[in-house]
PDB file of C-alpha atoms and ligand atoms in Angstrom:
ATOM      1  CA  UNK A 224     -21.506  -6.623  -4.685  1.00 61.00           C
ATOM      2  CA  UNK A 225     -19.669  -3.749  -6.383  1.00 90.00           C
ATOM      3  CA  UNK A 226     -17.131  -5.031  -8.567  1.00 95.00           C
ATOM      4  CA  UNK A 227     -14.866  -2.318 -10.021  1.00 96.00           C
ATOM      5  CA  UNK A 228     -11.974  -2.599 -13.026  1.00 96.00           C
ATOM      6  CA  UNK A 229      -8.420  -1.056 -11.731  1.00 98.00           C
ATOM      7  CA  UNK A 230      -6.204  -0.381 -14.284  1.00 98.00           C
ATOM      8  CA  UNK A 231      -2.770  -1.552 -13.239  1.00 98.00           C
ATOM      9  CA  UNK A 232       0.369  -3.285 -13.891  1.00 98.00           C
ATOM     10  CA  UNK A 233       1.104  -5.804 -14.975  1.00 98.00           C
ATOM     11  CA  UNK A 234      -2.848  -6.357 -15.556  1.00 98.00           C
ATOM     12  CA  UNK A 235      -5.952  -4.590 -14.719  1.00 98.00           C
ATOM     13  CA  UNK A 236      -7.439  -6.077 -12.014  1.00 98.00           C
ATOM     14  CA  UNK A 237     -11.167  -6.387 -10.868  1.00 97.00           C
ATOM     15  CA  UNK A 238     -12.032  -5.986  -7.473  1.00 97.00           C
ATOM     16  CA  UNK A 239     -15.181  -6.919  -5.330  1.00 97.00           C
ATOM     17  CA  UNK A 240     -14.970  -3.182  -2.877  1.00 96.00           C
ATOM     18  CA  UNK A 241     -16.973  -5.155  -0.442  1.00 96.00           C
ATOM     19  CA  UNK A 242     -14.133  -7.756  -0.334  1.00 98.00           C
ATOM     20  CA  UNK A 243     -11.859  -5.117  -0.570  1.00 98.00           C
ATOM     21  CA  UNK A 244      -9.626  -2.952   2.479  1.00 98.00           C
ATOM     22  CA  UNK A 245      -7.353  -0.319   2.626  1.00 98.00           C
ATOM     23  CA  UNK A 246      -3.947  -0.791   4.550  1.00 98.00           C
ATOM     24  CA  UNK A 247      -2.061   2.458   5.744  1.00 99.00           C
ATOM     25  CA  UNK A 248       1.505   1.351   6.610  1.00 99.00           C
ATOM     26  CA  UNK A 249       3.520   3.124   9.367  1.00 99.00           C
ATOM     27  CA  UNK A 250       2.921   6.646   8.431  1.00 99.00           C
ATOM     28  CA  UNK A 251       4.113   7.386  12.066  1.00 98.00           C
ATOM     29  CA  UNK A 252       6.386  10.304  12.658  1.00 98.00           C
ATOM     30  CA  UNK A 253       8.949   8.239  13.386  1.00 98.00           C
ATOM     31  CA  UNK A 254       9.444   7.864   9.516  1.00 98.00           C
ATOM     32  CA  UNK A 255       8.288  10.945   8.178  1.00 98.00           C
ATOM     33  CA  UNK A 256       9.245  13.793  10.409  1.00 98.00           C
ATOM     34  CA  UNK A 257      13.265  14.838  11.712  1.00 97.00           C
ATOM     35  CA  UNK A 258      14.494  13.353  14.449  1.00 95.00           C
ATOM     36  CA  UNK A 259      13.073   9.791  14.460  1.00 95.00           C
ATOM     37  CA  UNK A 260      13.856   6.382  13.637  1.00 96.00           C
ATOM     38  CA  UNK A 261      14.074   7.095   9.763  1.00 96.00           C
ATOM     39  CA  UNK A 262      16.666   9.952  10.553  1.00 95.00           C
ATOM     40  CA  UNK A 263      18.498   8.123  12.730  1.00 93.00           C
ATOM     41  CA  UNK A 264      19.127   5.858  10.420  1.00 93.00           C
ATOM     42  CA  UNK A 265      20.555   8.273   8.248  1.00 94.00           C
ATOM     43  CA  UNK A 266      17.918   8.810   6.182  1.00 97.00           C
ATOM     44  CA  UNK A 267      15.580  12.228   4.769  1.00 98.00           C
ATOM     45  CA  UNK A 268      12.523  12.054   5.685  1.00 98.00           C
ATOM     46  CA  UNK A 269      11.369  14.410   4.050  1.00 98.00           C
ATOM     47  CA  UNK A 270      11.607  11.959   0.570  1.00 98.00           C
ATOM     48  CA  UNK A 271       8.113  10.179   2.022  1.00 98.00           C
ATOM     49  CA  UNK A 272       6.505  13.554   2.173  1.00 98.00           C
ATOM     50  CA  UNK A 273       4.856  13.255  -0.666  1.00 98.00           C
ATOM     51  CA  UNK A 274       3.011  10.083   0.175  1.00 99.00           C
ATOM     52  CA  UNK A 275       0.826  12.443   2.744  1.00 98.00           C
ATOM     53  CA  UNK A 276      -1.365  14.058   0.030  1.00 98.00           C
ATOM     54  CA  UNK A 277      -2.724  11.392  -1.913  1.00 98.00           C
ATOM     55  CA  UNK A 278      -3.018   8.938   1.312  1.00 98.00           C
ATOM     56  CA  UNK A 279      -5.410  11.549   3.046  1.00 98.00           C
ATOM     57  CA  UNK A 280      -7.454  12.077  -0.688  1.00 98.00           C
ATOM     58  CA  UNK A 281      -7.928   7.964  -0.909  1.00 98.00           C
ATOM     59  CA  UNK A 282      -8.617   8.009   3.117  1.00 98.00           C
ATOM     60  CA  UNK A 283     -11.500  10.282   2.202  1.00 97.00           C
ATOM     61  CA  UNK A 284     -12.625   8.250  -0.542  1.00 96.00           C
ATOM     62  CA  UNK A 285     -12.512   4.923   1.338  1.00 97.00           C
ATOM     63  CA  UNK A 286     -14.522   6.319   4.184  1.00 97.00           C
ATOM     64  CA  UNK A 287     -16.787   7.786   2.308  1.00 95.00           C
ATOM     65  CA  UNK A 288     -17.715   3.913   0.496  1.00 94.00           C
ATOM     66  CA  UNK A 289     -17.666   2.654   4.233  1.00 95.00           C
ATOM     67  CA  UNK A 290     -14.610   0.581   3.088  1.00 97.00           C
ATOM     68  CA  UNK A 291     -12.950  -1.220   5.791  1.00 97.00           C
ATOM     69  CA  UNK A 292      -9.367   1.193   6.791  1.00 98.00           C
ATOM     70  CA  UNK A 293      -6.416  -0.254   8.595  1.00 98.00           C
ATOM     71  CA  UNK A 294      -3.825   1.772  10.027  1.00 99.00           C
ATOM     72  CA  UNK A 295      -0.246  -0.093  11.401  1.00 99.00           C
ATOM     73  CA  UNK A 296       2.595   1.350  13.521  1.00 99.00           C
ATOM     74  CA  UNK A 297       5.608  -0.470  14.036  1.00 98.00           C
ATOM     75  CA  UNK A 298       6.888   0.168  17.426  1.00 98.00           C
ATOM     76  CA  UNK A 299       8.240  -1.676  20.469  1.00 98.00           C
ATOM     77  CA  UNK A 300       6.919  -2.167  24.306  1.00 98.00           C
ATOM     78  CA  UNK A 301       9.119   0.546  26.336  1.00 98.00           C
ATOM     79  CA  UNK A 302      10.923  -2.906  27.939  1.00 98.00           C
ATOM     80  CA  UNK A 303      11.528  -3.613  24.464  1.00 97.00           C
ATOM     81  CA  UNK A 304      10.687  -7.563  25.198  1.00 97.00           C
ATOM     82  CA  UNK A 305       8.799  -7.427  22.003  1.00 97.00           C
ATOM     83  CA  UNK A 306      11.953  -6.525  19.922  1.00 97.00           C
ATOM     84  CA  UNK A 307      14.455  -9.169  19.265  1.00 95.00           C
ATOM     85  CA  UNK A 308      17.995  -8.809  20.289  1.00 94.00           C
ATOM     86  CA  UNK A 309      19.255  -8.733  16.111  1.00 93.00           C
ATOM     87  CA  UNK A 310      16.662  -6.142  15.747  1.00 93.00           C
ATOM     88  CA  UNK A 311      18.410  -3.851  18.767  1.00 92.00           C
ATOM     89  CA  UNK A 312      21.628  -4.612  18.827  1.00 91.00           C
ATOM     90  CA  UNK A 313      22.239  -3.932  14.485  1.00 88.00           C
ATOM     91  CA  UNK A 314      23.098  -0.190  14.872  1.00 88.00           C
ATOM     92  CA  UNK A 315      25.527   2.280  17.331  1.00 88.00           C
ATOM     93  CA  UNK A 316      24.512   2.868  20.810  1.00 87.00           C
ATOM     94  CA  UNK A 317      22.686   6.134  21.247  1.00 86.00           C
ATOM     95  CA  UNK A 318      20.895   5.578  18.002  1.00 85.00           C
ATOM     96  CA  UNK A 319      18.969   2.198  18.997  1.00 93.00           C
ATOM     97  CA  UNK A 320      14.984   1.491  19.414  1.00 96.00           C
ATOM     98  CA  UNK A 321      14.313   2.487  22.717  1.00 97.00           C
ATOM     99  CA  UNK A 322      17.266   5.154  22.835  1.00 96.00           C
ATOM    100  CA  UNK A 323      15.876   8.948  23.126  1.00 96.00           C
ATOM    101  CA  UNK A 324      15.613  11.448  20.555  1.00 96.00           C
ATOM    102  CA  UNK A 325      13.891  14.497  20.334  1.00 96.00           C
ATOM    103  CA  UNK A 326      10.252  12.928  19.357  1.00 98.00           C
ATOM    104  CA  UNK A 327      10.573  10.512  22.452  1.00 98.00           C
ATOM    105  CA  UNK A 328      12.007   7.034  22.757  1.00 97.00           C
ATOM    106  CA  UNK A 329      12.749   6.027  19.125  1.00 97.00           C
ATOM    107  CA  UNK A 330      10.139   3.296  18.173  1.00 97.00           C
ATOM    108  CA  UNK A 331       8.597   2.567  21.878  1.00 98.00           C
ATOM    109  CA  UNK A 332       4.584   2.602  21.507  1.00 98.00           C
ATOM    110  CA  UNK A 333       3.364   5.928  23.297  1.00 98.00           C
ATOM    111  CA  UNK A 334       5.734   7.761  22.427  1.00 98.00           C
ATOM    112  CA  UNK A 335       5.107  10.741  20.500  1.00 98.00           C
ATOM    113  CA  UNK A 336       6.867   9.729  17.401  1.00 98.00           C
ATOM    114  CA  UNK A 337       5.200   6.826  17.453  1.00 98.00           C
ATOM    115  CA  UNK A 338       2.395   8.452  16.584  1.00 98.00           C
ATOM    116  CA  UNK A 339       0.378   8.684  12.991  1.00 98.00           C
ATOM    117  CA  UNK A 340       1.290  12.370  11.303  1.00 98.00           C
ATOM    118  CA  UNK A 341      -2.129  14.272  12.043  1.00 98.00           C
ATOM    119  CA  UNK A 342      -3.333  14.565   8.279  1.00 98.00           C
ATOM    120  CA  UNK A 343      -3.702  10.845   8.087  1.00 98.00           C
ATOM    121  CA  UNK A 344      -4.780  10.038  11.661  1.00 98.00           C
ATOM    122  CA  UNK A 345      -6.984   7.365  12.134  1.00 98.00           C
ATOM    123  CA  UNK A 346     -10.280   8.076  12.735  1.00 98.00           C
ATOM    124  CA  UNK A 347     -12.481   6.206  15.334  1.00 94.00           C
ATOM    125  CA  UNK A 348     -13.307   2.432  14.841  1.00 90.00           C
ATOM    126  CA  UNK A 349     -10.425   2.100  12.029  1.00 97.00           C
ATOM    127  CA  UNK A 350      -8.204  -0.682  13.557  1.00 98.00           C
ATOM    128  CA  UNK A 351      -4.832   0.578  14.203  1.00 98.00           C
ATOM    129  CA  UNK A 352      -2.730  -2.294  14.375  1.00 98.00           C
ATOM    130  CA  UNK A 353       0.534  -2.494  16.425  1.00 98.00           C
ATOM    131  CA  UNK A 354       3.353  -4.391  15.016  1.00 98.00           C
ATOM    132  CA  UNK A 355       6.912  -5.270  16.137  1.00 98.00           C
ATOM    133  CA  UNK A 356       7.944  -6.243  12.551  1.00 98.00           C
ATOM    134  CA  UNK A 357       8.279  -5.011   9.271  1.00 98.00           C
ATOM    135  CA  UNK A 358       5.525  -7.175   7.612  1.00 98.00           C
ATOM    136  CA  UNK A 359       2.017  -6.573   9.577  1.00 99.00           C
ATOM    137  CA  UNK A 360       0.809  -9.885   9.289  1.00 98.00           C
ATOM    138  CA  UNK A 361       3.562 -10.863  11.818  1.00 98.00           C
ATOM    139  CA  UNK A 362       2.452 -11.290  15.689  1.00 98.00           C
ATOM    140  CA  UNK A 363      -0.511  -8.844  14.991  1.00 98.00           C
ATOM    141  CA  UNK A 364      -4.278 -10.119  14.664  1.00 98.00           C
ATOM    142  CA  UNK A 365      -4.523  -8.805  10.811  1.00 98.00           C
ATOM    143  CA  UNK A 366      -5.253 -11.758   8.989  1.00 98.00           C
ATOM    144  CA  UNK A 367      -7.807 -12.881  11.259  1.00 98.00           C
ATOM    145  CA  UNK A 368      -9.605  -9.434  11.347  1.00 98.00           C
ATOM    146  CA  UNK A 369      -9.601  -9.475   7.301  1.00 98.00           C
ATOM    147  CA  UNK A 370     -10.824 -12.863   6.985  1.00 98.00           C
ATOM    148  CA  UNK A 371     -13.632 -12.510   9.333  1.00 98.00           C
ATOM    149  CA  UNK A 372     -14.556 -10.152   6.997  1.00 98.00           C
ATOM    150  CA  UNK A 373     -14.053 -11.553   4.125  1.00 98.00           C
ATOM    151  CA  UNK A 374     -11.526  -9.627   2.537  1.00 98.00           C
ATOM    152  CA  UNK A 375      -9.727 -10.673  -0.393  1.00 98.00           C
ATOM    153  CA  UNK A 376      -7.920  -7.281  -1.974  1.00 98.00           C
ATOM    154  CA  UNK A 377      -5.782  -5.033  -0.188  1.00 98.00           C
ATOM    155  CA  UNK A 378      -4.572  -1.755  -1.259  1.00 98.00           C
ATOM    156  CA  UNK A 379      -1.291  -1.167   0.548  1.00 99.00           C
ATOM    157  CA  UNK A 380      -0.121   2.582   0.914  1.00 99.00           C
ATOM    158  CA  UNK A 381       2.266   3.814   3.631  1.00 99.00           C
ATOM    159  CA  UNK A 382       5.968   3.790   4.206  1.00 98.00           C
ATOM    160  CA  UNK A 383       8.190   2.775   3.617  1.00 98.00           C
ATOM    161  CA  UNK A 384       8.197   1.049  -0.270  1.00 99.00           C
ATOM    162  CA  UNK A 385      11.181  -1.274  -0.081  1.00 98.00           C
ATOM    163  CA  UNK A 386      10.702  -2.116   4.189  1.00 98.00           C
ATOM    164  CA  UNK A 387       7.488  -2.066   5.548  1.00 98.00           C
ATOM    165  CA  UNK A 388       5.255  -2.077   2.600  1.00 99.00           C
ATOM    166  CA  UNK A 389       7.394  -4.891   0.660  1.00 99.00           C
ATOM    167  CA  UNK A 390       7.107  -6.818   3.485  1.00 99.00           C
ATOM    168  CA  UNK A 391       3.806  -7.044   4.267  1.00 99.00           C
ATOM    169  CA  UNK A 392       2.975  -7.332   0.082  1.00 99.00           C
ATOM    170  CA  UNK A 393       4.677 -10.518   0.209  1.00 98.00           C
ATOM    171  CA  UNK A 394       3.037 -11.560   3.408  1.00 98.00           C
ATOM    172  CA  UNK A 395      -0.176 -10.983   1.763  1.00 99.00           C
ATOM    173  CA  UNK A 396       0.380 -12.383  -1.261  1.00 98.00           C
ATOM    174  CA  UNK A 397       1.207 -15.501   0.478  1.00 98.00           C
ATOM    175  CA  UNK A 398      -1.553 -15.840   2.646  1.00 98.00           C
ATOM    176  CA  UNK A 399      -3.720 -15.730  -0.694  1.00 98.00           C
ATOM    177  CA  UNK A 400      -4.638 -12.174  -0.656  1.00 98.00           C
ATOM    178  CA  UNK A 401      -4.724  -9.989  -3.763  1.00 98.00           C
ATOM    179  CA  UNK A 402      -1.683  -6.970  -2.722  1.00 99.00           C
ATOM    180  CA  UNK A 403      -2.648  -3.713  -5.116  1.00 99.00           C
ATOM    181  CA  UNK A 404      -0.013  -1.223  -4.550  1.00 99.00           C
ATOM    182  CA  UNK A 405      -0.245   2.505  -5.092  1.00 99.00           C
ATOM    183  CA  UNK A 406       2.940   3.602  -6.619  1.00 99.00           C
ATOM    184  CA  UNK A 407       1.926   7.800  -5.892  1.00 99.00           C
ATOM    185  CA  UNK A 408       0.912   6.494  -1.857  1.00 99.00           C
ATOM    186  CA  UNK A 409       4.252   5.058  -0.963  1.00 99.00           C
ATOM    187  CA  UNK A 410       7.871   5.909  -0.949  1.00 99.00           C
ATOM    188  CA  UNK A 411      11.280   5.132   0.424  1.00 98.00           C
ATOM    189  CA  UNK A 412      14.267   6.876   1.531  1.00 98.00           C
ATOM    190  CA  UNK A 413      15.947   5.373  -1.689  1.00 98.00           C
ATOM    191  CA  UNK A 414      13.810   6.499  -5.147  1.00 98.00           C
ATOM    192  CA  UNK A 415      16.446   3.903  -6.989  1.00 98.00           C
ATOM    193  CA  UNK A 416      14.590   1.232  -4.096  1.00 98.00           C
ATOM    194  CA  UNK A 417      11.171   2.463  -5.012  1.00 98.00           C
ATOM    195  CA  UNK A 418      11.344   1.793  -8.366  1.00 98.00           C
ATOM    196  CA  UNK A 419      13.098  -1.507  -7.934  1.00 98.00           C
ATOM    197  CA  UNK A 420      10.439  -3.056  -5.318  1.00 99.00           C
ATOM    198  CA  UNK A 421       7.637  -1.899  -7.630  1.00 99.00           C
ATOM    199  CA  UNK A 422       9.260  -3.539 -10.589  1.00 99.00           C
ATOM    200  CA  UNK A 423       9.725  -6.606  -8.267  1.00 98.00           C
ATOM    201  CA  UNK A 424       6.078  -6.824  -7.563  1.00 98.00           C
ATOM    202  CA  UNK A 425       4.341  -6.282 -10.869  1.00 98.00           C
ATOM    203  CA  UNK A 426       7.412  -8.578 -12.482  1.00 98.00           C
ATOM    204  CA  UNK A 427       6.732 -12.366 -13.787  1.00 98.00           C
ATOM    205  CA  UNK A 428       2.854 -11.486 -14.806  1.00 98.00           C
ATOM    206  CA  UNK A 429       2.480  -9.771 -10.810  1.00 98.00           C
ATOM    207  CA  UNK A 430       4.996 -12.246  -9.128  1.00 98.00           C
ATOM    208  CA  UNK A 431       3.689  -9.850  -5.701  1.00 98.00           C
ATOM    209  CA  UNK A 432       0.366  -8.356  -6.903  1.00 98.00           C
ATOM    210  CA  UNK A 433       0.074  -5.104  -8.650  1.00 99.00           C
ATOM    211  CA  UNK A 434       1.052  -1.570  -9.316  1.00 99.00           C
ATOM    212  CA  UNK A 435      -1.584   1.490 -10.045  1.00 98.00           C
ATOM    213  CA  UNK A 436      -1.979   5.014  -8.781  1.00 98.00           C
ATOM    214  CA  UNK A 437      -4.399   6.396  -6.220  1.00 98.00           C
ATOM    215  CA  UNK A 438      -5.805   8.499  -9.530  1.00 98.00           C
ATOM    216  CA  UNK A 439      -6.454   4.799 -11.063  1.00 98.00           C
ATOM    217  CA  UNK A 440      -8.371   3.730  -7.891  1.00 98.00           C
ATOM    218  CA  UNK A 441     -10.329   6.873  -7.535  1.00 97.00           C
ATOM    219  CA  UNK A 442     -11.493   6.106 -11.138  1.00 97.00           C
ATOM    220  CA  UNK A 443     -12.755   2.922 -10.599  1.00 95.00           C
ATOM    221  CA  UNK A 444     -14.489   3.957  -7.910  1.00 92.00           C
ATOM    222  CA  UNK A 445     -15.953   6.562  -9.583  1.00 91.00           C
ATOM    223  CA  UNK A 446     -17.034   4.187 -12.866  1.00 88.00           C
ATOM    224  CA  UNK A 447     -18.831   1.805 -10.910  1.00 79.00           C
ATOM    225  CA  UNK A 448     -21.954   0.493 -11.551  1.00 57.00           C
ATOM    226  CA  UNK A 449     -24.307   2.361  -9.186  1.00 60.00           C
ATOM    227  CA  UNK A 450     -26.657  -0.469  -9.091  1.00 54.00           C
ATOM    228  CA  UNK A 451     -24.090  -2.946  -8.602  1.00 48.00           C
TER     229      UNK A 451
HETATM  230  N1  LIG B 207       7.857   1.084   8.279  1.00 78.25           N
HETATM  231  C1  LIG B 207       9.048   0.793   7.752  1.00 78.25           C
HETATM  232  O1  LIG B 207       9.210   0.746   6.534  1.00 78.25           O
HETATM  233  N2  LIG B 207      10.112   0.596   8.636  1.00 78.25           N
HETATM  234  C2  LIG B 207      11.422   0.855   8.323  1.00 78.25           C
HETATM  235  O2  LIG B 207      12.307   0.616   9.133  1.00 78.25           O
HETATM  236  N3  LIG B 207      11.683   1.396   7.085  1.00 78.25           N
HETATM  237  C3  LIG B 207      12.878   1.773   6.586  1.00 78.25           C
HETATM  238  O3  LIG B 207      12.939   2.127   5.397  1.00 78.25           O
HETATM  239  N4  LIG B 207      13.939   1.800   7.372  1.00 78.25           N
END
């Protein structure tokens, strides 16, 4: 048992690190580099760049405690019979899932902006999770990997704040997990949408979980008890 004291809002929070994992959320080029899904939308992607340094310093850090790492990618078989007709059909021909763009097929697993951006690949025996929705506890085999392992805290990094990583807070949260999220380790295409889905979370005494910084996490890492 290694207990560690986070400081975070709206609370500190204590955390078991052997109950704890680390969840990387979609930091696929699709979302981060021009000319997938993220652009398409009409969206910079270059406003989640910043996610990419602190990410890879906490990946070290987590791998280096042996803590349990999840990556996810949300992507689409290349029939698309994993992807719902409201999820297809919501924007302009030409700039759909499955339509091409320079990185590949936009969204369609194997594709090469599908792929995790190289500075936070996974490495070997991290689970990289495959998801067709926004919140990775839906259709994917997450909750049953964490509870076989006993996991009870997640800190959720990734992109994007308001979609992805919103989505999957609130599935955790209601599946009894503790969600910790690291305000410098995620981002959206909308700053005014970051800050409004991390208010949201840490509101009503942590209505969602909490808020900290990867500096926060490193330092309770680095406090703990080296007997514990
Ligand atoms: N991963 C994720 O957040 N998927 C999205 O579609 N995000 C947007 O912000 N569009």
């Amino acid at each position: 048992m290694s207990v560690v004291r986070i400081e975070a809002e709206p609370t500190p929070v204590e955390v078991d690190l052997a109950e704890t994992a680390l969840i990387v959320i979609d930091m696929q080029k699709d979302f981060l580099r021009r000319g997938g899904f993220g652009e398409f939308l009409g969206n910079d992607p270059d406003l989640l760049q910043r996610t990419v340094e602190p990410i890879s310093q906490l990946l070290t850090a987590a791998r280096r405690l042996g803590m349990i790492i999840i990556h996810t990618r949300e992507g689409h078989l290349p029939d698309l019979s994993d992807c719902p007709a409201a999820k297809l059909d919501r924007w302009p021909a030409g700039t759909r899932i499955g339509d091409m763009g320079p990185m590949g097929r936009i969204l369609i697993r194997g594709e090469e902006g599908h792929a995790i951006v190289d500075e936070v690949a996974p490495l070997a025996g991290e689970l990289v999770i495959d998801k067709p929705g926004k919140n990775a506890f839906y259709a994917t085999e997450l909750d049953g990997y964490l509870r076989a392992r006993g996991i009870q805290n997640l800190l959720i990094v990734g992109v994007t704040t308001d979609v992805c990583c919103m989505a999957t807070t609130i599935g955790a949260n209601d599946r009894g997990y503790n969600a910790i999220v690291l305000s410098d380790c995620v981002a959206s295409y909308s700053p005014e949408r970051h800050r409004a889905t991390l208010a949201t979370i840490k509101a009503q005494g942590g209505i969602f979980g909490w808020v900290t910084t990867s500096d926060e996490v490193l330092a309770g890492i680095a406090a703990r008890d080296p007997l514990g």
